[in-house]
mmCIF file of C-alpha atoms and ligand atoms in Angstrom:
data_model
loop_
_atom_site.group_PDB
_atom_site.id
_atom_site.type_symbol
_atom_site.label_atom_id
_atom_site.label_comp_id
_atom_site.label_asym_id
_atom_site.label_seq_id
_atom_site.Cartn_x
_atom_site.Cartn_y
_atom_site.Cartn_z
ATOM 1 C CA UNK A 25 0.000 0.000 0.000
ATOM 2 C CA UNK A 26 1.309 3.384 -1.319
ATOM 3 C CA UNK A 27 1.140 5.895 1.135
ATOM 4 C CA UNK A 28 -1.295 8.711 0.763
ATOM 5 C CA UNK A 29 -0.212 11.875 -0.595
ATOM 6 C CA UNK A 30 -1.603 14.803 0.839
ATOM 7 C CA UNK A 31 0.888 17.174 0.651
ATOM 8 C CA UNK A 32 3.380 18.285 -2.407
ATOM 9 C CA UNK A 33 5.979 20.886 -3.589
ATOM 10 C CA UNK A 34 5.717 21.464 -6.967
ATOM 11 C CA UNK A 35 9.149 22.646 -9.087
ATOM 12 C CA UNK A 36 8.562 24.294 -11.988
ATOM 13 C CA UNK A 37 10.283 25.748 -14.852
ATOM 14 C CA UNK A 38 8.610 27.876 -16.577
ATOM 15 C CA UNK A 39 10.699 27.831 -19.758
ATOM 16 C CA UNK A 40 9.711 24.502 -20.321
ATOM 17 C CA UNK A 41 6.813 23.331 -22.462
ATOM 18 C CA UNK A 42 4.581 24.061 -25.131
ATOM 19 C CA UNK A 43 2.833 26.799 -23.894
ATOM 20 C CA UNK A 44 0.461 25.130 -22.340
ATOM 21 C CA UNK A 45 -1.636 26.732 -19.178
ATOM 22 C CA UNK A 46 0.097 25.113 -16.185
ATOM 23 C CA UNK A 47 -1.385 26.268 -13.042
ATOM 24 C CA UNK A 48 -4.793 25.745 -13.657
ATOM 25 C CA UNK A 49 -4.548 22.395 -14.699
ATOM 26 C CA UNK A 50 -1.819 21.808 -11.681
ATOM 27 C CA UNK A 51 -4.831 23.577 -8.948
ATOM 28 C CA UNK A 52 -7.904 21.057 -10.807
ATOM 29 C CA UNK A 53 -5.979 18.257 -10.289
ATOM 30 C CA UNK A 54 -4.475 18.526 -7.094
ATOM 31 C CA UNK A 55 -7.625 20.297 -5.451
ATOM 32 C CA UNK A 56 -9.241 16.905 -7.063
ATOM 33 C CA UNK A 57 -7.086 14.517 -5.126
ATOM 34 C CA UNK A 58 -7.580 16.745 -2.003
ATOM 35 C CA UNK A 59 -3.773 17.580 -2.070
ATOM 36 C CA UNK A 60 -2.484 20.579 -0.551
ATOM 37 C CA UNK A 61 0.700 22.055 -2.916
ATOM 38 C CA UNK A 62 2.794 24.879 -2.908
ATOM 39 C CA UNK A 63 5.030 25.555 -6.203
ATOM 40 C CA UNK A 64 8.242 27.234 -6.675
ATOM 41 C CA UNK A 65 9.368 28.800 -10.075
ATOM 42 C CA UNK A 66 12.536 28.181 -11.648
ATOM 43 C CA UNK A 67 14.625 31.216 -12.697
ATOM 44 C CA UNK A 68 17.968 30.003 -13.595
ATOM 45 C CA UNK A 69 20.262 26.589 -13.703
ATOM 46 C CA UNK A 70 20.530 25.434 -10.043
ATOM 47 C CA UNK A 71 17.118 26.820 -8.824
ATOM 48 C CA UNK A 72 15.711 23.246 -8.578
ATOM 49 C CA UNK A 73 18.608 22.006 -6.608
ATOM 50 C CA UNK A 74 18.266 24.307 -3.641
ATOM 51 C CA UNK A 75 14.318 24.358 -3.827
ATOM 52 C CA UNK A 76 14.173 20.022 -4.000
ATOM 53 C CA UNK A 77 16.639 20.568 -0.966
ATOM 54 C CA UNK A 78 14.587 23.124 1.098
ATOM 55 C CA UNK A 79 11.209 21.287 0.300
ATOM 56 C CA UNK A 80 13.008 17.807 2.168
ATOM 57 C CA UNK A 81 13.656 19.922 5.013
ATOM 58 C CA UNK A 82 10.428 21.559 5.614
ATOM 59 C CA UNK A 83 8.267 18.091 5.141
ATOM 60 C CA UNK A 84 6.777 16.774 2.042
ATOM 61 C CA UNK A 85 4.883 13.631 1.203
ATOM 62 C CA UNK A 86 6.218 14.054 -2.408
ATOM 63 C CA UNK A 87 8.459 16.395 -4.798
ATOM 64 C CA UNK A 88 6.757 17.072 -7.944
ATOM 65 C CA UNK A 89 8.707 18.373 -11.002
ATOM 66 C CA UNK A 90 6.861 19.829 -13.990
ATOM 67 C CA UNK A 91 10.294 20.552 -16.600
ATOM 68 C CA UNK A 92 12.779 18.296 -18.908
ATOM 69 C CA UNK A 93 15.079 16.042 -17.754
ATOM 70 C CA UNK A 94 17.514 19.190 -16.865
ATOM 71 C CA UNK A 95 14.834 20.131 -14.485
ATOM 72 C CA UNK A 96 14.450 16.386 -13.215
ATOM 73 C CA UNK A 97 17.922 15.880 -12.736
ATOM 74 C CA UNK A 98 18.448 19.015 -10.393
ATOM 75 C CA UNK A 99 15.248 17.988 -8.478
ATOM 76 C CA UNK A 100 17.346 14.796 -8.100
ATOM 77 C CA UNK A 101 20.701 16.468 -6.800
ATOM 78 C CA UNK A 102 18.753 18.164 -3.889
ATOM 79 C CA UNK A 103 16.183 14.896 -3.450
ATOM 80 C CA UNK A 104 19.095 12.002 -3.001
ATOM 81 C CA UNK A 105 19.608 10.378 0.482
ATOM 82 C CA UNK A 106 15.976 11.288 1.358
ATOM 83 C CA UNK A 107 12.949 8.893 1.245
ATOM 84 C CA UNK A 108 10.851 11.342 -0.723
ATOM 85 C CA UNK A 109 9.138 10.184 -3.609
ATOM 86 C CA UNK A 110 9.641 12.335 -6.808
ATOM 87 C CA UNK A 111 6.903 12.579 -9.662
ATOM 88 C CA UNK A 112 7.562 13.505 -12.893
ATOM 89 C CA UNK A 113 5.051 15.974 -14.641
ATOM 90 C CA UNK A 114 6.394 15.917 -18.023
ATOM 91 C CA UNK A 115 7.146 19.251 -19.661
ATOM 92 C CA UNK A 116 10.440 19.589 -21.824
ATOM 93 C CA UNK A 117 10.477 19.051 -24.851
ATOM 94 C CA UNK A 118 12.411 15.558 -24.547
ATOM 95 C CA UNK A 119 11.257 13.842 -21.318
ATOM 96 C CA UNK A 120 13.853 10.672 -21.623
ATOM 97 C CA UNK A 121 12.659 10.004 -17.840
ATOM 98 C CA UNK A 122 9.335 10.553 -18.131
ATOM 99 C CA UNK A 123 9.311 8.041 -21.436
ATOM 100 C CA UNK A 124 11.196 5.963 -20.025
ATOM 101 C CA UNK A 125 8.832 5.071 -16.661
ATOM 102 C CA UNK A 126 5.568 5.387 -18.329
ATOM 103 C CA UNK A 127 4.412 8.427 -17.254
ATOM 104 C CA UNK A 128 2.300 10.025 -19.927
ATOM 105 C CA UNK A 129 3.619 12.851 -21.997
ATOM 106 C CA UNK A 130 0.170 15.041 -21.263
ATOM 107 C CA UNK A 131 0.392 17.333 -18.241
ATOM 108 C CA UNK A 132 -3.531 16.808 -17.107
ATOM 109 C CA UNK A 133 -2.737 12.856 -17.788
ATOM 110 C CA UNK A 134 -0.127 13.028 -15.364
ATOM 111 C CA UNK A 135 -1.808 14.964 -12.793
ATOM 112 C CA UNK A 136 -4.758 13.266 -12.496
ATOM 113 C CA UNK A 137 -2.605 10.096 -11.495
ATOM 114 C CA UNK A 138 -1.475 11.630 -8.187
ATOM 115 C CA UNK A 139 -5.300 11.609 -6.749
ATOM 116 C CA UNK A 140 -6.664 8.256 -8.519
ATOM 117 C CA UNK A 141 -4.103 5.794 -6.447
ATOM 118 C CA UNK A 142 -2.487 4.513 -9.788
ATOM 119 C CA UNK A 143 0.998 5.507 -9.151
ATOM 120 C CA UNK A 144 3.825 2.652 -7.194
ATOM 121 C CA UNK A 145 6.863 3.725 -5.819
ATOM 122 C CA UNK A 146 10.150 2.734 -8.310
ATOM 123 C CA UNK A 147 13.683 2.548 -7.000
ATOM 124 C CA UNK A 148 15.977 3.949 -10.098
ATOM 125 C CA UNK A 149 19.536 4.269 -10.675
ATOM 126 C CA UNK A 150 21.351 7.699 -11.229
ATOM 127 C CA UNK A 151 24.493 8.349 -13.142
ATOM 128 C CA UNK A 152 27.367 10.636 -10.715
ATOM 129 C CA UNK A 153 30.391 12.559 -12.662
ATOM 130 C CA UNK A 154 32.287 15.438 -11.292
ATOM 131 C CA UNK A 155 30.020 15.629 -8.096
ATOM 132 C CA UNK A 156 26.736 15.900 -10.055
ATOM 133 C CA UNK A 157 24.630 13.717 -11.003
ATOM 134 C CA UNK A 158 22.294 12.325 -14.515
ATOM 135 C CA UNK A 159 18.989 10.466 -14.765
ATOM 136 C CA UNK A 160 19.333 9.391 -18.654
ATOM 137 C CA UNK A 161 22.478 9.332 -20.284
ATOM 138 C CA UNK A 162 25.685 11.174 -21.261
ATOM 139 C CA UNK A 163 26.668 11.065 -24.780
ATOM 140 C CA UNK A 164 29.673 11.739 -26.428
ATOM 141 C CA UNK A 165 29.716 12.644 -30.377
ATOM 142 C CA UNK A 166 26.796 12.612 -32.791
ATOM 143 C CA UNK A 167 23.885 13.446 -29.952
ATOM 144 C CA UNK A 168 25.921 15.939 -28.457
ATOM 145 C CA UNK A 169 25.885 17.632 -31.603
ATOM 146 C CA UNK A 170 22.149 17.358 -31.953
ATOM 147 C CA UNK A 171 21.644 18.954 -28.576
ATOM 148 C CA UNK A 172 24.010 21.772 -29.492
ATOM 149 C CA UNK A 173 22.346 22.687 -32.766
ATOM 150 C CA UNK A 174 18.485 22.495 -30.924
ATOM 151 C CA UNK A 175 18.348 25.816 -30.082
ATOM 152 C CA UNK A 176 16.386 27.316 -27.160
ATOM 153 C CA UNK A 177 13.842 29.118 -29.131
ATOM 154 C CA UNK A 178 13.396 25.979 -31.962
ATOM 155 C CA UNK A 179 12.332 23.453 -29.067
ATOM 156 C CA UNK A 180 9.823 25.771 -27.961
ATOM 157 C CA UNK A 181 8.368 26.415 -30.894
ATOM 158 C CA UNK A 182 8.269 22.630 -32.794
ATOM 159 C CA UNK A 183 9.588 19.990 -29.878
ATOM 160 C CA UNK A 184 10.734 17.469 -31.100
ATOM 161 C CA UNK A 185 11.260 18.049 -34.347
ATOM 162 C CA UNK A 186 13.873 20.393 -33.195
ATOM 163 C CA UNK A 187 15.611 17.529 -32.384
ATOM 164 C CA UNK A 188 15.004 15.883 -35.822
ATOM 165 C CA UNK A 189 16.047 18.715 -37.925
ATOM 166 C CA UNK A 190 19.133 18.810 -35.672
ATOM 167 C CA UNK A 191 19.727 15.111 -36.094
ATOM 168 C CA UNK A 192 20.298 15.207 -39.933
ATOM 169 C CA UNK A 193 22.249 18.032 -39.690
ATOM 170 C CA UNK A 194 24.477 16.489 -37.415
ATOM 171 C CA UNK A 195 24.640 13.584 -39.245
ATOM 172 C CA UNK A 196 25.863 14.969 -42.326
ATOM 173 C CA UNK A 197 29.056 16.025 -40.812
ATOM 174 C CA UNK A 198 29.279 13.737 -38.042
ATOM 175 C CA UNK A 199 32.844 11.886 -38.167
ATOM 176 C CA UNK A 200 34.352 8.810 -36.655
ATOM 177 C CA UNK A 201 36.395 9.267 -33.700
ATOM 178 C CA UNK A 202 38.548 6.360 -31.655
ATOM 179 C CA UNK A 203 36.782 6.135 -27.918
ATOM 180 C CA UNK A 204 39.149 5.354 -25.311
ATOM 181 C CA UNK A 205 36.656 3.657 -22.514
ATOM 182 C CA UNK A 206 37.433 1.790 -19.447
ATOM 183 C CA UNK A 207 34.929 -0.335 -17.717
ATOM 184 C CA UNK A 208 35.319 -1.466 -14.159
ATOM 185 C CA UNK A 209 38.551 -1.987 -15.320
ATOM 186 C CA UNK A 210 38.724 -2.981 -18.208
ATOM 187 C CA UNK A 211 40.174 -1.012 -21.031
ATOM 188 C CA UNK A 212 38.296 -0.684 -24.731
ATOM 189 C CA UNK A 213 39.343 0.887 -28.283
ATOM 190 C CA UNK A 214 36.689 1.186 -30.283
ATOM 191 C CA UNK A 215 36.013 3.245 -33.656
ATOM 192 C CA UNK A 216 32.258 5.171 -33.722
ATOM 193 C CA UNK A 217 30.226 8.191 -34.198
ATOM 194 C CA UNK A 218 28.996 8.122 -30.725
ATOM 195 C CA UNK A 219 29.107 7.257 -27.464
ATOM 196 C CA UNK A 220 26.193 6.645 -25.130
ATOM 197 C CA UNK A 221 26.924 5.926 -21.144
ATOM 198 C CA UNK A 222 23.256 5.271 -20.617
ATOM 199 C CA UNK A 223 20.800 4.500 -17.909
ATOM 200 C CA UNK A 224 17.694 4.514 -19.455
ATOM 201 C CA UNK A 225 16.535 2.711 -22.987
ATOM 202 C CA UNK A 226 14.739 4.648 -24.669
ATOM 203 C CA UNK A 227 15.367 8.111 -26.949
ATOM 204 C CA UNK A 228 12.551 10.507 -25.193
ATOM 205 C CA UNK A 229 10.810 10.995 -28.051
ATOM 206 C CA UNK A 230 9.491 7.962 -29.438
ATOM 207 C CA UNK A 231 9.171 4.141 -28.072
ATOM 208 C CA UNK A 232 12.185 3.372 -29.864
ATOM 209 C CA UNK A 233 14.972 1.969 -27.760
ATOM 210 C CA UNK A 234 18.123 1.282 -28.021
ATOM 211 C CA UNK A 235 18.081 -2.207 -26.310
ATOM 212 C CA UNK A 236 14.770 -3.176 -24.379
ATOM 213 C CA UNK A 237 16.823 -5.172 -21.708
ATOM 214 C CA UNK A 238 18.748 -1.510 -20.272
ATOM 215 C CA UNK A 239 17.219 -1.463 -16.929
ATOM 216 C CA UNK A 240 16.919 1.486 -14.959
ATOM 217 C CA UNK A 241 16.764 -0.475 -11.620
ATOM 218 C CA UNK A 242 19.549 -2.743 -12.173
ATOM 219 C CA UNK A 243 22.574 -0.857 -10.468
ATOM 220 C CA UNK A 244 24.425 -0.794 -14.256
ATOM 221 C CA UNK A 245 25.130 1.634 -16.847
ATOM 222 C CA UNK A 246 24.948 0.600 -20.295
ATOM 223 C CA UNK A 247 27.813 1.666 -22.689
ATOM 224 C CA UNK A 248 26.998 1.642 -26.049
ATOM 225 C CA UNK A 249 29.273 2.723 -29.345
ATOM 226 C CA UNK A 250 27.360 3.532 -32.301
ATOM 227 C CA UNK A 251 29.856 2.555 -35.326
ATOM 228 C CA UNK A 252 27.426 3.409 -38.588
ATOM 229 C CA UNK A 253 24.594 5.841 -38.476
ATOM 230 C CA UNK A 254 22.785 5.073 -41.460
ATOM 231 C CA UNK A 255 19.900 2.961 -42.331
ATOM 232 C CA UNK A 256 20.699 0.039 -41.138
ATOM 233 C CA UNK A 257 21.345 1.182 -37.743
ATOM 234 C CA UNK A 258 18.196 3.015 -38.002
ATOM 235 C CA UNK A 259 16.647 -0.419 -38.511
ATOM 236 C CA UNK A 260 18.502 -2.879 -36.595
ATOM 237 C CA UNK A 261 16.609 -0.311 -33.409
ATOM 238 C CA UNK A 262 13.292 -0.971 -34.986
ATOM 239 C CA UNK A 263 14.086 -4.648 -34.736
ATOM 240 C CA UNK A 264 15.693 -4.217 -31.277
ATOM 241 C CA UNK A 265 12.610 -2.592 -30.413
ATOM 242 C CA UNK A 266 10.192 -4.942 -32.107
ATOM 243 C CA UNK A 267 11.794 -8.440 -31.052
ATOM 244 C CA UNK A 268 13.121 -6.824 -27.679
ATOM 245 C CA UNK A 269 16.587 -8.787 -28.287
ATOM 246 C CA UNK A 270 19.475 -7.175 -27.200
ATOM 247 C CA UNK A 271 21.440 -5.944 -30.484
ATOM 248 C CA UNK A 272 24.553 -8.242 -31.801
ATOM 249 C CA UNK A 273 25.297 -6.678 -35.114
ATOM 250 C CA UNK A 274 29.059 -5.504 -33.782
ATOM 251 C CA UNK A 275 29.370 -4.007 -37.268
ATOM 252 C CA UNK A 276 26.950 -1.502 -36.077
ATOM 253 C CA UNK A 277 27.224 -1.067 -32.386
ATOM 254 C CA UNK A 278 28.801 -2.478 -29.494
ATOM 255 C CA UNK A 279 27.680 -2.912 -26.044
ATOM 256 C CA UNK A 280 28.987 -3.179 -22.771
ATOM 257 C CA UNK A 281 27.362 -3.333 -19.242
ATOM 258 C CA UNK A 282 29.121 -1.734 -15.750
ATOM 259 C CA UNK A 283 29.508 0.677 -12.966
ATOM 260 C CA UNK A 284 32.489 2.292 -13.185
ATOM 261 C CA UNK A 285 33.699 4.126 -16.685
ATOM 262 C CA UNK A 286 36.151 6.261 -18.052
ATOM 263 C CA UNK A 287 35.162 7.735 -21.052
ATOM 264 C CA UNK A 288 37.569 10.137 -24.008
ATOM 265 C CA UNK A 289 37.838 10.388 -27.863
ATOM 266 C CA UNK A 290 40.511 11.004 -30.127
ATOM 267 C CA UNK A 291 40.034 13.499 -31.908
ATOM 268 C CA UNK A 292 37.603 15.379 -28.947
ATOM 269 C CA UNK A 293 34.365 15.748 -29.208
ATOM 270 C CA UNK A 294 31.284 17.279 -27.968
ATOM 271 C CA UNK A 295 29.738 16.047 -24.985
ATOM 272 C CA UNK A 296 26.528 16.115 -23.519
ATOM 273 C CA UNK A 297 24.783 15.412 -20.418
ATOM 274 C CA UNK A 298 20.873 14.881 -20.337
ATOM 275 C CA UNK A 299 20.728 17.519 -22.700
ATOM 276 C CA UNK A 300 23.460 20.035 -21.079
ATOM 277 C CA UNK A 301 26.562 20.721 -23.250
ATOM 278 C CA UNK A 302 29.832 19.496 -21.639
ATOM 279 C CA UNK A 303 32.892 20.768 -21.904
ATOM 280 C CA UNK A 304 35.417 18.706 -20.042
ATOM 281 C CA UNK A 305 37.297 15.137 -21.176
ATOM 282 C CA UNK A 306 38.065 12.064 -20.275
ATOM 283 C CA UNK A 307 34.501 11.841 -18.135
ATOM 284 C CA UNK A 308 34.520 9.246 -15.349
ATOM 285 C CA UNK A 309 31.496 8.143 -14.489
ATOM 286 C CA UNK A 310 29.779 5.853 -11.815
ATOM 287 C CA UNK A 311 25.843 4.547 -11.077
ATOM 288 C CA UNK A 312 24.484 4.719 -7.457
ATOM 289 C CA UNK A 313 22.157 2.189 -7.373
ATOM 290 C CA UNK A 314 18.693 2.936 -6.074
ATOM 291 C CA UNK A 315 19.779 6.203 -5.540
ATOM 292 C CA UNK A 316 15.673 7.517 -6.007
ATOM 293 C CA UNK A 317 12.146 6.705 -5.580
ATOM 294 C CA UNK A 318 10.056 8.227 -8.256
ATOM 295 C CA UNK A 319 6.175 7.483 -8.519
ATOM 296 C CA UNK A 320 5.116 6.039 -11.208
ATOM 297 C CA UNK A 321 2.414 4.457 -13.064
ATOM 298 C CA UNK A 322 0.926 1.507 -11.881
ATOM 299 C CA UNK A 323 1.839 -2.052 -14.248
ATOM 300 C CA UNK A 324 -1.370 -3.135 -15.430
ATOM 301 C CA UNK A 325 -1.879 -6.620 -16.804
ATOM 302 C CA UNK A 326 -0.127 -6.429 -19.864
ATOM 303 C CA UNK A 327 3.187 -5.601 -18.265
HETATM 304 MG MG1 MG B 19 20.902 0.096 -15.717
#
C-alpha cells in the first residue's frame, strides 16, 4: 500500500513546455485529489537544486517536477539520500525520464494520477560525474551535436522536431572518432560516431529503444558505441525494439554493461549530459544504485 499523498511541492520551470496553461490544470488536479501544494518557479540553472533541498527539510509527502530532464535531474541532486518520492510531470520538450517510466507525456494525464491511487513507488539508478549527477544518459559525439544545434527558441516552438532537424544536420558532418573507454577496469578501443553511457533505454521521443533489456533499476550503466549511423542502424533499433533482443550486429554497435567508466575520444568531441553541453574530457562516471524513488504508473496486466 502506497502511502497517501496529501501534501506536495511542486518545481517548476517555466521555460519549459509548449505553452500550455500550467497552473490551472496543476490547482484542478491537485484540489481533485484533495492535495495541498505549494510551487516554486525556476529562474535560472541550479534553482531546482536548492528548492528540492529546502522542500526535504520543511516536510513533504512528495516532490513534484513539472520541466525536462535538466529540471528532473536538479530535483534529483537536492532529493538524493531522502525517502521522498519524486513525480515527474512531463514538460520539456524531450522527457527521456518521463518516457522511459511510463508516465504520460500530457500534463492533465499526469496529474490526475497523483489523486486516482495509480501511481507505485520505483527505485531507479542515477548516473554521478564530477560531483553531479544524470537520470538518462551522457553522450559523447553525434547526440551531443544534436543537442548543441536544438536551439532554445526551436524546441519551444516545434519539440521534437527540433531535435530531428538537428539530427540530420548532425549527421551529415558527423565523423568517426577512436573512444578510449574503461569499464570497471577494463580497457576498450573502439572506432564510432557516438558514445552513449546510458541508464535509461529509450530516446525521449518515441518508443524506440536502443536495447529493451537496459534497466533502470539494475545498479548498471549501459555503454553503447554507435559505429554506422545510417539505415541500417536506423533499422537494426526498430528490430531491437520490435523483437526486444538485445542488439549483436558488432558491425553496427557495441555494447557493454558496468559501474564504473572512463570515457575520451581522439580526436575530442562534444559532450553532452541529459541535454546540457559538456565541456570537459576524459569523463569518469559511476551509477548509485537505487539512488531515487520516483512514482510512477501503476503495471497493469499487460506488463
Ligand atoms: Mg541500468
Amino acid at each position: 500500500m502506497e502511502k497517501k499523498i496529501r501534501n506536495i511541492r511542486i518545481i517548476i520551470n517555466p521555460a519549459s513546455g509548449k505553452g500550455e496553461s500550467i497552473l490551472p490544470v496543476i490547482n484542478s488536479c491537485m484540489k481533485e485529489a484533495g492535495i495541498k501544494w505549494e510551487a516554486s518557479i525556476t529562474h535560472e540553472a541550479g534553482d531546482a537544486i536548492q528548492f528540492a533541498k529546502d522542500a526535504v527539510k520543511e516536510g513533504i509527502d512528495a516532490l513534484a517536477v513539472y520541466g525536462g530532464d535538466g529540471t528532473v535531474m536538479e530535483a534529483i541532486s537536492g532529493l538524493i539520500g531522502s525517502e521522498i518520492p519524486l513525480v515527474i510531470l512531463p514538460g520539456g520538450s524531450a522527457n527521456v525520464m518521463a518516457t522511459e517510466l511510463g508516465i504520460p507525456n500530457d500534463l492533465k494525464e499526469a496529474c490526475e494520477l497523483l489523486g486516482e491511487g495509480s501511481l507505485e513507488t520505483k527505485t531507479i539508478d542515477v548516473g554521478q560525474f564530477d560531483k553531479r549527477y544524470f537520470i538518462a544518459r551522457i553522450s559523447v559525439g553525434f547526440e551531443a551535436d544534436v543537442v548543441k544545434g536544438a536551439e532554445r527558441e526551436t524546441k519551444n516552438k516545434i519539440g521534437i522536431f527540433a531535435y530531428f532537424f538537428s539530427a540530420v544536420a548532425a549527421l551529415k558532418k558527423s565523423k568517426k572518432a577512436v573512444y578510449h573507454l574503461k569499464i570497471d577496469g577494463q580497457e576498450h578501443e573502439v572506432k564510432g560516431l557516438a558514445c552513449f553511457i546510458t541508464n535509461t533505454g529509450n530516446l525521449g521521443f518515441s518508443k524506440i529503444s536502443f536495447d529493451k533489456h537496459i534497466d533502470v533499476s539494475d545498479g548498471l550503466l549501459d555503454v553503447i558505441v554507435v559505429r554506422k549511423a545510417n539505415l541500417s542502424m536506423f533499422k537494426l533499433m526498430v528490430v531491437t525494439w520490435l523483437k526486444r533482443e538485445r542488439p549483436d550486429n558488432l558491425e553496427l554497435v557495441e555494447h557493454w554493461q558496468g559501474k564504473d567508466i572512463s570515457v575520451s575520444s581522439s580526436p575530442k568531441q562534444a559532450a553532452q549530459c541529459d541535454g546540457e553541453v559538456l565541456g570537459k574530457m576524459p569523463l569518469h562516471i559511476k551509477v548509485i544504485p537505487g539512488a531515487i524513488k520516483v512514482l510512477v504508473p501503476k503495471k497493469t496486466g499487460k506488463g
